[in-house]
Amino acid sequence: MKKPRHKLAALLPAYFPIAYKLALVFTLLISSGMALLGLFIVHNQSNLLEQQVSESGNTLLRQMAEFSREPLLANDHLSLEIIVNNLVAEESILGAALYNENRVAIAKKGVVPDDIRMAAALGRVVKLEWQTPSAAGEQDEVISFFSRIAFKDVTAGYALITFDRRLRAQAQQETIRAVVGATLLLVVLGFIASFILGRRLTRPIHQLINAGRAITAGDYHVRLDVQRKDELGFLMHSMNEMTEGLLHKEKVEQTFSRYVSPNVAKALLSNMHQVELGGQHVEASVLFADIVGFTRLSEQLHPEEVNSLLNEYFSIIAQAAHGYGGHVDKYIGDCAMLVFGVPEHDPKHSLQAALCAITIQELIKVLNREREQQGLTQVQFRIGINSGMMLAGNMGTTERMDYTVVGDVVNTASRLAAVAGAGEILISEALNQQLKPQGVICSRFKKFRLKGKAEPVVTYHVTGVDETHQLAHDSNLRLLHETITSKNG
């Protein structure tokens, strides 16, 4: 049972405007209404014409009987012929005949039935519908009225009159043509009126559709000109209010993302009803990038120069973190803390952190050469990376909280950055075991007794990537450099 419906749906257009739907509905309503009205008019007219023919037949038969009674009794054939001829002269009368008491025609003219064997009781008119051959070889429908002529209960004879039924058919056809013409005119006018009305009604709907598409594309500045005082006007006003709210939300998100990582901001905004203190243990990587000799440098430069320097170098670090799926957790003075694998899990977080560190050092070298050519101060970074289990979540108080990661792994990464030299990247032995199969070149460096650690920690120096990964790394480095250059103008 469902297949025909699917076939019908396949034949329908994918998009059918409301204006056309209204025009189609109005056309169907007008056509149906006029068809019913036409049937009613034709039916009533047929009954009326039938009644008029019957009344005319009865009246003429009575007059014919009145005029022919005495001639029939007197057997005056001439008078009877005159009566018949005068009747047939009428346009609507095809024939007439007068019969004696034995039903033998005394006078007749025109179309009369050959067989008149019928009942003709006293005072009763018999109606006979029959067909007669026409000149074109077709059958013409006629109707005859037959009545007894009596004189003091004595049958003087019989009278017959035949009427042309084509006049009634012509009248019906004219009525049908008039109804069809009026229907077509009303259908055309109704279609035009409904189409114009549909276009006027759908104009604000199209505006709403265009506004919805613009909002879907991210344009929250679109506004609708609300002048209507109806349901559509209310809907357009609601659309403007919704767009205003979305624009405000977008500005809040943009502002929020300047202070918090976009990934973190997205996670927090999508679960605002669940924002509370606490966190969960996750497997992630953390990177600390610290400026070498920043204290001495800050004493030599003006605060504005220090601020400009930090912004320029930290922007490179932020771009590199974003390029490798990480984010800046926070800036701590002259140090940037990057996190990988949080809040969105990344199974390659340790590799991403190592590649990001290598990229940062290479981008810093490029920037230092550019600043040297401009006669500006250059700095170098030391980087420490560690990977493992840590606590990620909202830390602080209910009034002031910060989404970050804490734990021994984080502290170790910070200590590694503190003991690294200028331009160096230090990692733990455990992280070295993870990176070695992934194409990162590491060399054993030194053992350091780090703060908070009972035993000395074996460190490894990250120097680059092997030949199999060098091409992809160079491509990423070039793209990041082009992105940073385009943003800095």
Short mmCIF file of C-alpha atoms in Angstrom, two decimals:
data_model
loop_
_atom_site.label_atom_id
_atom_site.label_comp_id
_atom_site.label_asym_id
_atom_site.label_seq_id
_atom_site.Cartn_x
_atom_site.Cartn_y
_atom_site.Cartn_z
CA MET A 1 0.00 0.00 0.00
CA LYS A 2 2.95 2.33 0.57
CA LYS A 3 4.57 1.93 -2.86
CA PRO A 4 2.02 4.04 -4.81
CA ARG A 5 2.42 6.81 -2.25
CA HIS A 6 6.20 6.75 -2.67
CA LYS A 7 5.79 6.82 -6.45
CA LEU A 8 3.46 9.80 -6.17
CA ALA A 9 5.91 11.57 -3.88
CA ALA A 10 8.68 10.96 -6.41
CA LEU A 11 6.62 12.70 -9.11
CA LEU A 12 6.07 15.80 -6.98
CA PRO A 13 8.64 18.62 -7.14
CA ALA A 14 11.11 18.90 -4.28
CA TYR A 15 10.15 22.54 -3.78
CA PHE A 16 6.63 23.83 -4.34
CA PRO A 17 6.12 27.50 -3.36
CA ILE A 18 3.23 28.50 -1.11
CA ALA A 19 2.02 31.00 -3.73
CA TYR A 20 1.50 28.14 -6.18
CA LYS A 21 -0.16 26.04 -3.50
CA LEU A 22 -2.60 28.86 -2.69
CA ALA A 23 -3.30 29.40 -6.38
CA LEU A 24 -3.91 25.67 -6.84
CA VAL A 25 -6.21 25.47 -3.81
CA PHE A 26 -8.20 28.54 -4.90
CA THR A 27 -8.46 27.14 -8.42
CA LEU A 28 -9.74 23.80 -7.15
CA LEU A 29 -12.22 25.48 -4.80
CA ILE A 30 -13.56 27.81 -7.50
CA SER A 31 -13.73 25.00 -10.06
CA SER A 32 -15.51 22.68 -7.63
CA GLY A 33 -17.90 25.40 -6.49
CA MET A 34 -18.75 26.49 -10.00
CA ALA A 35 -19.16 22.87 -11.13
CA LEU A 36 -21.67 22.23 -8.34
CA LEU A 37 -23.38 25.53 -9.07
CA GLY A 38 -23.52 24.69 -12.79
CA LEU A 39 -25.04 21.27 -12.10
CA PHE A 40 -27.62 22.88 -9.85
CA ILE A 41 -28.49 25.55 -12.44
CA VAL A 42 -28.68 23.08 -15.34
CA HIS A 43 -30.82 20.69 -13.30
CA ASN A 44 -33.20 23.45 -12.22
CA GLN A 45 -33.34 24.87 -15.72
CA SER A 46 -34.13 21.42 -17.17
CA ASN A 47 -36.95 20.99 -14.71
CA LEU A 48 -38.20 24.50 -15.41
CA LEU A 49 -38.09 24.01 -19.19
CA GLU A 50 -39.78 20.64 -18.84
CA GLN A 51 -42.48 22.26 -16.76
CA GLN A 52 -42.87 25.10 -19.25
CA VAL A 53 -43.17 22.65 -22.17
CA SER A 54 -45.78 20.64 -20.28
CA GLU A 55 -47.75 23.75 -19.40
CA SER A 56 -47.51 25.03 -22.99
CA GLY A 57 -48.61 21.64 -24.32
CA ASN A 58 -51.58 21.49 -21.96
CA THR A 59 -52.61 25.07 -22.74
CA LEU A 60 -52.33 24.66 -26.50
CA LEU A 61 -54.16 21.35 -26.38
CA ARG A 62 -57.05 22.94 -24.46
CA GLN A 63 -57.19 25.82 -26.97
CA MET A 64 -56.94 23.39 -29.89
CA ALA A 65 -59.75 21.27 -28.42
CA GLU A 66 -61.89 24.35 -27.83
CA PHE A 67 -61.49 25.58 -31.42
CA SER A 68 -61.81 22.18 -33.09
CA ARG A 69 -64.74 20.71 -31.11
CA GLU A 70 -67.49 22.09 -33.33
CA PRO A 71 -65.61 21.50 -36.65
CA LEU A 72 -65.01 17.91 -35.56
CA LEU A 73 -68.69 17.38 -34.80
CA ALA A 74 -69.60 19.11 -38.08
CA ASN A 75 -66.91 17.18 -39.95
CA ASP A 76 -65.52 20.53 -41.22
CA HIS A 77 -62.19 19.42 -42.65
CA LEU A 78 -61.24 22.88 -43.93
CA SER A 79 -61.53 24.51 -40.52
CA LEU A 80 -59.56 21.68 -38.97
CA GLU A 81 -56.77 22.09 -41.55
CA ILE A 82 -56.60 25.82 -40.82
CA ILE A 83 -56.32 25.17 -37.09
CA VAL A 84 -53.49 22.66 -37.63
CA ASN A 85 -51.62 24.90 -40.08
CA ASN A 86 -51.80 27.88 -37.74
CA LEU A 87 -50.32 25.84 -34.87
CA VAL A 88 -47.46 24.41 -36.91
CA ALA A 89 -46.54 27.93 -37.97
CA GLU A 90 -45.16 28.44 -34.43
CA GLU A 91 -41.37 27.93 -34.24
CA SER A 92 -41.46 25.65 -31.23
CA ILE A 93 -44.21 23.39 -32.67
CA LEU A 94 -43.00 20.74 -35.11
CA GLY A 95 -46.34 19.16 -35.86
CA ALA A 96 -50.04 18.98 -35.03
CA ALA A 97 -52.90 16.62 -35.84
CA LEU A 98 -56.63 16.19 -35.25
CA TYR A 99 -58.26 12.76 -35.16
CA ASN A 100 -61.86 11.64 -35.17
CA GLU A 101 -63.36 9.48 -32.46
CA ASN A 102 -61.88 6.40 -34.15
CA ARG A 103 -58.38 7.97 -34.02
CA VAL A 104 -58.20 8.42 -37.73
CA ALA A 105 -56.33 11.56 -38.78
CA ILE A 106 -58.58 14.19 -40.24
CA ALA A 107 -56.02 16.99 -40.42
CA LYS A 108 -52.31 16.82 -39.68
CA LYS A 109 -49.15 18.62 -40.57
CA GLY A 110 -45.50 18.32 -39.62
CA VAL A 111 -44.00 15.74 -37.31
CA VAL A 112 -46.56 13.46 -35.72
CA PRO A 113 -46.15 9.89 -34.41
CA ASP A 114 -47.45 7.09 -36.64
CA ASP A 115 -48.80 5.06 -33.76
CA ILE A 116 -51.23 6.86 -31.48
CA ARG A 117 -52.59 3.84 -29.70
CA MET A 118 -52.50 5.23 -26.19
CA ALA A 119 -54.80 5.85 -23.31
CA ALA A 120 -56.59 9.19 -23.42
CA ALA A 121 -58.99 9.24 -20.55
CA LEU A 122 -61.37 12.06 -19.93
CA GLY A 123 -59.56 15.23 -18.99
CA ARG A 124 -56.13 13.62 -19.12
CA VAL A 125 -53.20 14.69 -21.30
CA VAL A 126 -50.79 11.97 -22.40
CA LYS A 127 -47.14 12.93 -22.96
CA LEU A 128 -45.09 10.94 -25.45
CA GLU A 129 -41.31 11.36 -25.85
CA TRP A 130 -39.94 9.85 -29.04
CA GLN A 131 -37.36 10.32 -31.79
CA THR A 132 -37.74 11.22 -35.43
CA PRO A 133 -35.17 10.97 -38.24
CA SER A 134 -33.56 14.29 -39.20
CA ALA A 135 -32.26 15.52 -42.52
CA ALA A 136 -28.68 14.72 -41.44
CA GLY A 137 -29.59 11.10 -40.79
CA GLU A 138 -29.57 11.54 -37.02
CA GLN A 139 -32.39 11.18 -34.52
CA ASP A 140 -34.09 14.33 -33.24
CA GLU A 141 -35.72 14.15 -29.84
CA VAL A 142 -39.32 15.43 -29.81
CA ILE A 143 -42.20 15.37 -27.37
CA SER A 144 -45.87 15.04 -28.26
CA PHE A 145 -48.95 15.80 -26.19
CA PHE A 146 -52.12 13.86 -26.93
CA SER A 147 -55.55 14.61 -25.49
CA ARG A 148 -59.18 13.59 -25.95
CA ILE A 149 -61.70 16.20 -27.23
CA ALA A 150 -65.07 15.73 -25.55
CA PHE A 151 -68.47 17.40 -25.85
CA LYS A 152 -71.00 16.59 -23.12
CA ASP A 153 -69.31 13.27 -22.34
CA VAL A 154 -69.25 12.46 -26.04
CA THR A 155 -65.82 11.94 -27.69
CA ALA A 156 -65.63 14.33 -30.59
CA GLY A 157 -62.05 13.36 -31.48
CA TYR A 158 -58.42 13.67 -30.41
CA ALA A 159 -55.79 16.42 -30.63
CA LEU A 160 -51.98 16.06 -30.84
CA ILE A 161 -49.19 18.62 -30.75
CA THR A 162 -45.46 17.86 -31.18
CA PHE A 163 -42.77 20.14 -29.71
CA ASP A 164 -39.08 20.34 -30.63
CA ARG A 165 -36.91 19.31 -27.66
CA ARG A 166 -33.81 20.77 -29.29
CA LEU A 167 -34.81 24.18 -28.00
CA ARG A 168 -34.51 22.87 -24.47
CA ALA A 169 -31.18 21.23 -25.29
CA GLN A 170 -29.94 24.48 -26.84
CA ALA A 171 -30.99 26.39 -23.76
CA GLN A 172 -29.12 23.88 -21.60
CA GLN A 173 -26.02 24.15 -23.76
CA GLU A 174 -26.13 27.94 -23.59
CA THR A 175 -26.44 27.71 -19.82
CA ILE A 176 -23.54 25.27 -19.63
CA ARG A 177 -21.42 27.52 -21.85
CA ALA A 178 -22.25 30.50 -19.66
CA VAL A 179 -21.37 28.56 -16.51
CA VAL A 180 -18.14 27.24 -18.04
CA GLY A 181 -17.20 30.72 -19.26
CA ALA A 182 -17.91 32.23 -15.85
CA THR A 183 -15.96 29.40 -14.21
CA LEU A 184 -12.93 29.93 -16.44
CA LEU A 185 -13.06 33.67 -15.82
CA LEU A 186 -13.31 33.17 -12.06
CA VAL A 187 -10.56 30.55 -12.13
CA VAL A 188 -8.22 32.91 -13.98
CA LEU A 189 -9.07 35.83 -11.70
CA GLY A 190 -8.87 33.59 -8.62
CA PHE A 191 -5.53 32.16 -9.74
CA ILE A 192 -4.08 35.63 -10.32
CA ALA A 193 -5.49 36.98 -7.04
CA SER A 194 -4.34 33.96 -5.02
CA PHE A 195 -0.90 34.05 -6.66
CA ILE A 196 -0.49 37.74 -5.81
CA LEU A 197 -1.81 37.10 -2.30
CA GLY A 198 0.52 34.13 -1.93
CA ARG A 199 3.51 36.20 -3.03
CA ARG A 200 2.62 38.89 -0.52
CA LEU A 201 2.19 36.31 2.22
CA THR A 202 5.39 34.46 1.39
CA ARG A 203 7.57 37.57 1.06
CA PRO A 204 8.23 37.74 4.82
CA ILE A 205 8.65 33.96 4.86
CA HIS A 206 11.41 34.25 2.25
CA GLN A 207 12.97 36.98 4.38
CA LEU A 208 12.88 34.59 7.34
CA ILE A 209 14.42 31.82 5.20
CA ASN A 210 17.24 34.11 4.04
CA ALA A 211 17.80 35.28 7.61
CA GLY A 212 17.91 31.66 8.78
CA ARG A 213 20.48 30.79 6.12
CA ALA A 214 22.59 33.78 7.11
CA ILE A 215 22.43 32.74 10.77
CA THR A 216 23.36 29.17 9.82
CA ALA A 217 26.37 30.59 7.96
CA GLY A 218 27.38 32.46 11.12
CA ASP A 219 26.19 35.96 10.22
CA TYR A 220 24.45 37.19 13.37
CA HIS A 221 24.24 40.81 12.19
CA VAL A 222 21.25 40.14 9.91
CA ARG A 223 18.09 42.00 10.92
CA LEU A 224 14.53 41.87 9.57
CA ASP A 225 12.48 45.00 8.91
CA VAL A 226 9.37 44.33 10.97
CA GLN A 227 6.35 46.34 9.77
CA ARG A 228 3.64 43.69 9.94
CA LYS A 229 1.13 43.56 12.78
CA ASP A 230 0.27 39.88 12.49
CA GLU A 231 1.68 36.43 13.33
CA LEU A 232 4.44 36.75 10.73
CA GLY A 233 5.44 40.11 12.17
CA PHE A 234 5.64 38.55 15.63
CA LEU A 235 7.75 35.71 14.21
CA MET A 236 10.10 38.18 12.50
CA HIS A 237 10.43 40.14 15.74
CA SER A 238 11.25 36.90 17.58
CA MET A 239 13.84 36.10 14.91
CA ASN A 240 15.49 39.49 15.49
CA GLU A 241 15.56 38.87 19.24
CA MET A 242 17.06 35.42 18.71
CA THR A 243 19.72 36.83 16.37
CA GLU A 244 20.52 39.51 18.92
CA GLY A 245 20.96 36.81 21.54
CA LEU A 246 23.19 34.73 19.27
CA LEU A 247 25.32 37.77 18.47
CA HIS A 248 25.70 38.50 22.18
CA LYS A 249 26.58 34.84 22.83
CA GLU A 250 29.17 34.92 20.05
CA LYS A 251 30.76 38.05 21.51
CA VAL A 252 30.81 36.42 24.94
CA GLU A 253 32.47 33.32 23.48
CA GLN A 254 35.02 35.42 21.60
CA THR A 255 35.81 37.41 24.72
CA PHE A 256 35.92 34.24 26.82
CA SER A 257 38.25 32.58 24.30
CA ARG A 258 40.76 35.39 24.74
CA TYR A 259 41.16 34.47 28.39
CA VAL A 260 40.60 30.71 28.08
CA SER A 261 41.60 28.25 25.38
CA PRO A 262 38.95 27.98 22.63
CA ASN A 263 38.69 24.23 23.26
CA VAL A 264 38.22 24.79 26.98
CA ALA A 265 35.77 27.64 26.36
CA LYS A 266 33.75 25.43 24.01
CA ALA A 267 33.67 22.59 26.55
CA LEU A 268 32.64 24.90 29.39
CA LEU A 269 29.96 26.73 27.40
CA SER A 270 28.44 23.48 26.17
CA ASN A 271 28.09 22.22 29.76
CA MET A 272 27.39 25.38 31.71
CA HIS A 273 24.90 23.61 33.97
CA GLN A 274 27.66 21.21 35.07
CA VAL A 275 30.35 23.79 35.84
CA GLU A 276 31.59 22.96 39.34
CA LEU A 277 34.82 22.51 41.24
CA GLY A 278 36.75 19.29 40.78
CA GLY A 279 38.10 17.30 37.89
CA GLN A 280 39.06 13.91 36.58
CA HIS A 281 42.26 12.00 36.02
CA VAL A 282 43.33 12.07 32.39
CA GLU A 283 46.27 10.90 30.31
CA ALA A 284 47.79 14.06 28.81
CA SER A 285 50.98 15.98 28.13
CA VAL A 286 52.11 19.34 29.44
CA LEU A 287 54.76 21.73 28.06
CA PHE A 288 56.42 24.67 29.79
CA ALA A 289 58.22 27.28 27.66
CA ASP A 290 60.28 29.73 29.73
CA ILE A 291 62.26 32.79 28.58
CA VAL A 292 65.94 32.56 29.49
CA GLY A 293 67.24 35.55 31.53
CA PHE A 294 63.91 37.34 31.61
CA THR A 295 64.51 38.96 35.01
CA ARG A 296 67.66 40.73 33.83
CA LEU A 297 66.00 41.61 30.53
CA SER A 298 62.95 43.16 32.20
CA GLU A 299 65.24 45.42 34.22
CA GLN A 300 66.86 46.76 31.04
CA LEU A 301 63.70 47.42 29.00
CA HIS A 302 60.75 49.72 29.48
CA PRO A 303 57.51 48.05 30.56
CA GLU A 304 55.94 48.81 27.15
CA GLU A 305 58.85 47.09 25.39
CA VAL A 306 58.59 44.09 27.70
CA ASN A 307 54.87 43.85 27.01
CA SER A 308 55.38 44.07 23.23
CA LEU A 309 58.14 41.46 23.37
CA LEU A 310 56.06 38.99 25.39
CA ASN A 311 53.04 39.44 23.12
CA GLU A 312 55.06 38.78 19.98
CA TYR A 313 56.79 35.65 21.27
CA PHE A 314 53.76 34.27 23.07
CA SER A 315 51.63 34.68 19.94
CA ILE A 316 54.03 32.32 18.15
CA ILE A 317 53.77 29.81 20.98
CA ALA A 318 49.95 30.00 20.92
CA GLN A 319 49.86 29.44 17.15
CA ALA A 320 52.19 26.46 17.44
CA ALA A 321 50.07 24.95 20.22
CA HIS A 322 46.92 25.37 18.15
CA GLY A 323 48.64 23.82 15.12
CA TYR A 324 49.35 20.63 17.05
CA GLY A 325 46.01 20.23 18.80
CA GLY A 326 47.03 21.78 22.11
CA HIS A 327 46.15 24.99 23.88
CA VAL A 328 47.68 27.59 26.16
CA ASP A 329 46.62 26.72 29.68
CA LYS A 330 48.01 29.90 31.18
CA TYR A 331 50.80 32.47 31.04
CA ILE A 332 52.88 32.67 34.20
CA GLY A 333 54.98 35.80 33.89
CA ASP A 334 57.58 34.93 31.27
CA CYS A 335 56.46 31.30 31.03
CA ALA A 336 53.76 29.71 28.88
CA MET A 337 52.09 26.48 29.96
CA LEU A 338 50.67 24.34 27.14
CA VAL A 339 48.46 21.27 27.50
CA PHE A 340 47.79 18.49 24.97
CA GLY A 341 45.02 15.88 25.14
CA VAL A 342 42.76 17.97 27.39
CA PRO A 343 39.82 18.67 27.39
CA GLU A 344 39.46 16.65 24.16
CA HIS A 345 41.30 13.35 24.28
CA ASP A 346 44.14 12.92 21.79
CA PRO A 347 45.88 9.51 21.68
CA LYS A 348 48.98 11.19 20.18
CA HIS A 349 49.21 13.94 22.78
CA SER A 350 52.85 13.16 23.72
CA LEU A 351 53.99 13.24 20.08
CA GLN A 352 52.04 16.45 19.45
CA ALA A 353 53.69 18.10 22.46
CA ALA A 354 57.19 17.11 21.29
CA LEU A 355 56.58 18.30 17.71
CA CYS A 356 55.11 21.54 19.05
CA ALA A 357 58.24 22.12 21.17
CA ILE A 358 60.52 21.53 18.16
CA THR A 359 58.41 23.90 16.07
CA ILE A 360 58.45 26.59 18.78
CA GLN A 361 62.24 26.58 18.95
CA GLU A 362 62.55 26.78 15.16
CA LEU A 363 59.99 29.61 14.92
CA ILE A 364 61.79 31.46 17.71
CA LYS A 365 65.02 31.27 15.69
CA VAL A 366 63.24 32.75 12.65
CA LEU A 367 61.71 35.53 14.76
CA ASN A 368 65.04 36.31 16.41
CA ARG A 369 66.68 36.77 13.00
CA GLU A 370 63.91 39.14 11.97
CA ARG A 371 64.15 41.13 15.21
CA GLU A 372 67.93 41.28 14.90
CA GLN A 373 67.59 42.82 11.44
CA GLN A 374 65.22 45.39 12.94
CA GLY A 375 67.57 46.12 15.83
CA LEU A 376 65.17 44.71 18.43
CA THR A 377 65.90 42.59 21.48
CA GLN A 378 65.88 38.83 20.99
CA VAL A 379 65.20 36.13 23.56
CA GLN A 380 65.56 32.37 23.78
CA PHE A 381 63.27 29.80 25.34
CA ARG A 382 63.91 26.68 27.34
CA ILE A 383 61.26 24.00 27.23
CA GLY A 384 60.31 21.11 29.46
CA ILE A 385 57.78 18.41 28.53
CA ASN A 386 56.25 15.58 30.50
CA SER A 387 53.42 13.13 29.90
CA GLY A 388 51.27 10.93 32.13
CA MET A 389 48.29 10.91 34.46
CA MET A 390 47.18 14.28 35.82
CA LEU A 391 44.07 15.89 37.28
CA ALA A 392 42.17 18.11 34.83
CA GLY A 393 39.22 20.26 35.85
CA ASN A 394 38.02 23.42 37.55
CA MET A 395 40.34 24.52 40.33
CA GLY A 396 39.88 27.40 42.79
CA THR A 397 36.69 28.52 44.52
CA THR A 398 33.05 28.71 43.52
CA GLU A 399 33.49 32.48 43.05
CA ARG A 400 36.72 32.26 41.04
CA MET A 401 37.80 29.07 39.31
CA ASP A 402 40.29 28.15 36.61
CA TYR A 403 40.27 25.16 34.27
CA THR A 404 43.76 23.66 34.42
CA VAL A 405 45.78 20.52 35.05
CA VAL A 406 47.70 19.68 38.23
CA GLY A 407 49.77 16.80 39.49
CA ASP A 408 53.28 15.43 39.76
CA VAL A 409 53.58 15.14 35.96
CA VAL A 410 52.87 18.87 35.64
CA ASN A 411 55.38 19.79 38.36
CA THR A 412 58.06 17.64 36.72
CA ALA A 413 57.56 19.38 33.36
CA SER A 414 57.94 22.76 35.08
CA ARG A 415 61.17 21.61 36.79
CA LEU A 416 62.54 20.28 33.49
CA ALA A 417 62.00 23.68 31.86
CA ALA A 418 63.80 25.34 34.77
CA VAL A 419 66.99 23.22 34.33
CA ALA A 420 67.00 23.30 30.51
CA GLY A 421 69.43 25.53 28.68
CA ALA A 422 68.67 28.21 26.12
CA GLY A 423 67.06 26.69 23.02
CA GLU A 424 66.86 23.25 24.63
CA ILE A 425 63.93 20.84 25.02
CA LEU A 426 64.13 18.45 27.97
CA ILE A 427 61.90 15.44 28.59
CA SER A 428 61.73 12.63 31.13
CA GLU A 429 62.97 9.09 30.53
CA ALA A 430 59.41 7.74 30.46
CA LEU A 431 58.42 10.21 27.75
CA ASN A 432 61.53 9.30 25.77
CA GLN A 433 60.34 5.68 25.65
CA GLN A 434 57.04 6.87 24.13
CA LEU A 435 58.59 9.20 21.55
CA LYS A 436 61.40 6.99 20.28
CA PRO A 437 59.15 4.72 18.13
CA GLN A 438 57.32 7.75 16.72
CA GLY A 439 60.24 9.31 14.89
CA VAL A 440 61.37 11.90 17.48
CA ILE A 441 65.15 12.05 17.91
CA CYS A 442 66.17 12.21 21.58
CA SER A 443 69.58 11.93 23.23
CA ARG A 444 70.38 11.14 26.84
CA PHE A 445 71.32 14.36 28.59
CA LYS A 446 71.91 14.56 32.33
CA LYS A 447 70.58 13.49 35.66
CA PHE A 448 69.08 16.31 37.65
CA ARG A 449 67.97 16.37 41.24
CA LEU A 450 64.69 18.17 40.78
CA LYS A 451 62.82 19.94 43.52
CA GLY A 452 60.22 17.65 45.06
CA LYS A 453 61.92 14.47 43.77
CA ALA A 454 63.73 12.13 46.15
CA GLU A 455 65.82 10.53 43.39
CA PRO A 456 67.68 12.19 40.53
CA VAL A 457 65.73 12.34 37.28
CA VAL A 458 67.25 11.15 34.01
CA THR A 459 66.57 13.69 31.26
CA TYR A 460 66.69 13.51 27.49
CA HIS A 461 67.37 16.25 25.01
CA VAL A 462 64.94 16.46 22.03
CA THR A 463 66.88 17.45 18.91
CA GLY A 464 64.43 16.91 16.04
CA VAL A 465 62.63 14.30 13.95
CA ASP A 466 64.01 11.52 11.77
CA GLU A 467 64.12 11.60 7.98
CA THR A 468 60.79 9.81 7.54
CA HIS A 469 58.96 12.58 9.41
CA GLN A 470 61.12 15.54 8.37
CA LEU A 471 59.16 16.39 5.22
CA ALA A 472 55.80 16.54 7.02
CA HIS A 473 57.36 18.54 9.85
CA ASP A 474 58.88 21.07 7.44
CA SER A 475 55.51 21.46 5.71
CA ASN A 476 53.73 22.14 9.02
CA LEU A 477 56.45 24.57 10.02
CA ARG A 478 56.11 26.48 6.76
CA LEU A 479 52.31 26.68 7.09
CA LEU A 480 52.55 27.94 10.66
CA HIS A 481 55.11 30.56 9.68
CA GLU A 482 52.89 31.78 6.83
CA THR A 483 49.89 31.94 9.17
CA ILE A 484 51.81 33.93 11.77
CA THR A 485 53.23 36.28 9.12
CA SER A 486 49.77 36.94 7.61
CA LYS A 487 48.26 37.67 11.04
CA ASN A 488 51.05 40.07 11.94
CA GLY A 489 50.51 41.86 8.63
#
